[in-house]
XYZ file of C-alpha atoms in Angstrom:
154
model
C 34.467 -98.207 -78.214
C 31.797 -96.229 -76.587
C 29.921 -98.082 -73.797
C 27.853 -96.591 -70.944
C 29.452 -93.028 -71.774
C 32.813 -94.294 -71.695
C 35.430 -94.348 -74.585
C 38.741 -96.520 -74.169
C 37.996 -96.818 -70.537
C 37.797 -92.872 -70.079
C 34.588 -90.563 -69.717
C 33.691 -89.125 -73.091
C 34.410 -85.744 -71.477
C 37.810 -86.971 -70.589
C 38.327 -88.198 -73.922
C 37.373 -84.972 -75.845
C 39.510 -82.949 -73.315
C 42.558 -85.170 -73.962
C 42.190 -86.122 -77.903
C 40.567 -83.197 -79.318
C 41.695 -80.060 -77.534
C 45.145 -78.518 -78.088
C 47.114 -77.011 -75.270
C 46.128 -73.843 -76.863
C 42.591 -73.925 -76.100
C 42.974 -75.468 -72.822
C 43.149 -72.189 -70.296
C 39.851 -70.773 -72.153
C 38.117 -74.247 -71.560
C 39.136 -75.028 -68.291
C 38.072 -71.510 -67.247
C 34.562 -72.357 -68.350
C 34.294 -76.147 -67.450
C 34.371 -77.348 -63.825
C 34.625 -81.129 -65.070
C 37.496 -80.497 -67.291
C 39.347 -78.544 -64.500
C 39.066 -81.694 -62.526
C 40.398 -83.747 -65.102
C 43.319 -81.251 -65.532
C 44.383 -81.847 -62.090
C 45.382 -85.533 -62.942
C 46.419 -85.284 -66.622
C 50.004 -86.247 -66.952
C 50.897 -85.757 -70.652
C 50.675 -82.394 -72.698
C 51.750 -81.612 -76.284
C 51.416 -78.044 -77.628
C 50.777 -77.048 -81.384
C 53.793 -75.339 -82.953
C 51.706 -72.260 -82.980
C 52.057 -71.915 -79.153
C 53.393 -68.938 -77.563
C 55.188 -68.268 -73.851
C 51.701 -66.966 -72.709
C 49.832 -69.935 -73.967
C 52.407 -72.430 -72.418
C 52.518 -70.611 -69.047
C 48.706 -70.666 -69.014
C 48.419 -74.224 -69.898
C 51.071 -75.370 -67.596
C 49.567 -73.816 -64.408
C 46.338 -75.901 -65.372
C 48.384 -79.255 -65.164
C 49.949 -79.472 -61.589
C 50.705 -83.453 -62.225
C 52.303 -83.238 -65.879
C 55.326 -85.816 -66.352
C 55.594 -85.350 -69.913
C 55.387 -82.115 -72.211
C 56.145 -81.785 -75.850
C 56.808 -78.306 -77.210
C 58.333 -79.685 -80.456
C 58.626 -77.282 -83.197
C 56.986 -74.430 -81.249
C 59.080 -71.723 -82.558
C 57.527 -68.687 -80.743
C 58.167 -70.093 -77.523
C 61.150 -68.357 -75.900
C 61.155 -67.862 -72.127
C 59.012 -70.319 -69.933
C 59.580 -69.133 -66.415
C 57.685 -71.728 -64.513
C 57.433 -75.544 -65.148
C 55.636 -78.190 -63.087
C 57.828 -80.145 -60.479
C 56.780 -83.675 -61.644
C 58.041 -83.327 -65.175
C 60.386 -86.374 -66.399
C 60.424 -85.900 -70.010
C 60.412 -82.712 -71.973
C 60.702 -82.219 -75.993
C 61.803 -78.925 -77.003
C 63.053 -80.000 -80.169
C 63.027 -77.160 -82.993
C 62.081 -74.408 -80.748
C 64.753 -72.209 -82.325
C 64.020 -69.096 -80.287
C 64.289 -70.698 -76.711
C 66.508 -68.819 -74.392
C 68.740 -70.332 -71.747
C 66.698 -68.769 -68.985
C 63.622 -71.324 -69.859
C 66.206 -74.332 -69.469
C 67.449 -72.869 -66.391
C 63.849 -72.357 -64.926
C 63.066 -76.223 -65.902
C 66.066 -77.131 -64.377
C 65.348 -75.522 -60.876
C 61.609 -76.135 -60.887
C 61.716 -79.722 -62.263
C 65.185 -81.019 -61.999
C 64.836 -83.325 -59.405
C 62.675 -85.730 -61.490
C 63.689 -84.792 -65.131
C 64.938 -87.955 -67.005
C 65.042 -86.884 -70.538
C 65.256 -83.738 -72.424
C 65.237 -83.073 -76.224
C 66.960 -79.776 -77.101
C 67.913 -80.597 -80.528
C 67.634 -77.626 -82.952
C 67.269 -75.055 -80.158
C 69.779 -72.796 -81.757
C 69.940 -69.902 -78.912
C 71.087 -72.206 -76.086
C 74.518 -71.962 -74.794
C 76.677 -73.778 -72.560
C 75.021 -71.962 -69.539
C 71.779 -74.177 -70.129
C 73.947 -77.377 -70.012
C 75.414 -76.444 -67.060
C 72.111 -75.787 -65.354
C 71.034 -79.005 -66.244
C 73.787 -80.880 -65.190
C 73.859 -79.122 -61.909
C 70.223 -79.503 -60.934
C 69.110 -82.626 -62.771
C 70.562 -85.943 -60.995
C 68.306 -88.205 -62.734
C 68.811 -86.950 -66.492
C 69.865 -89.916 -68.508
C 69.076 -88.823 -72.064
C 69.901 -85.331 -73.439
C 69.618 -84.358 -77.152
C 71.700 -81.253 -77.936
C 72.542 -81.917 -81.782
C 71.893 -78.924 -83.813
C 72.620 -76.426 -81.054
C 75.582 -74.408 -82.528
C 76.330 -72.176 -79.459
C 76.791 -75.111 -77.192
C 80.703 -76.166 -77.181
C 81.980 -79.664 -76.573
């Protein structure tokens, strides 16, 4: 419902930015619009289209300093993400088939103190090194999905 320039309790601009823009669009749009940059500073959830690349992910994550939930489900082109927001609590990387251990190690180092849930199902390139980084650096981690990760041993 729209009343007085608001949709579901949010400004129309915020609604458009968070409902109709993909993470792939975010860096370019934020670069052009000051009002959207203000919104990005407070936005806590971000979902990427499966076509996202390392560059798109890097650029988008830099725009959202208070993210707590990120989904990159099915992003087959994502391999190495080196910087993650420290505020992350939940990360869904299911189906990121080309994701390297270095991305999970960086996640553990950057956001390990707050991370509670991570889905790594189908991340076929991950090894025990990624698991060790998570267990060493993520004391609040309570849910980990490592199914379909053939290089991770028991």
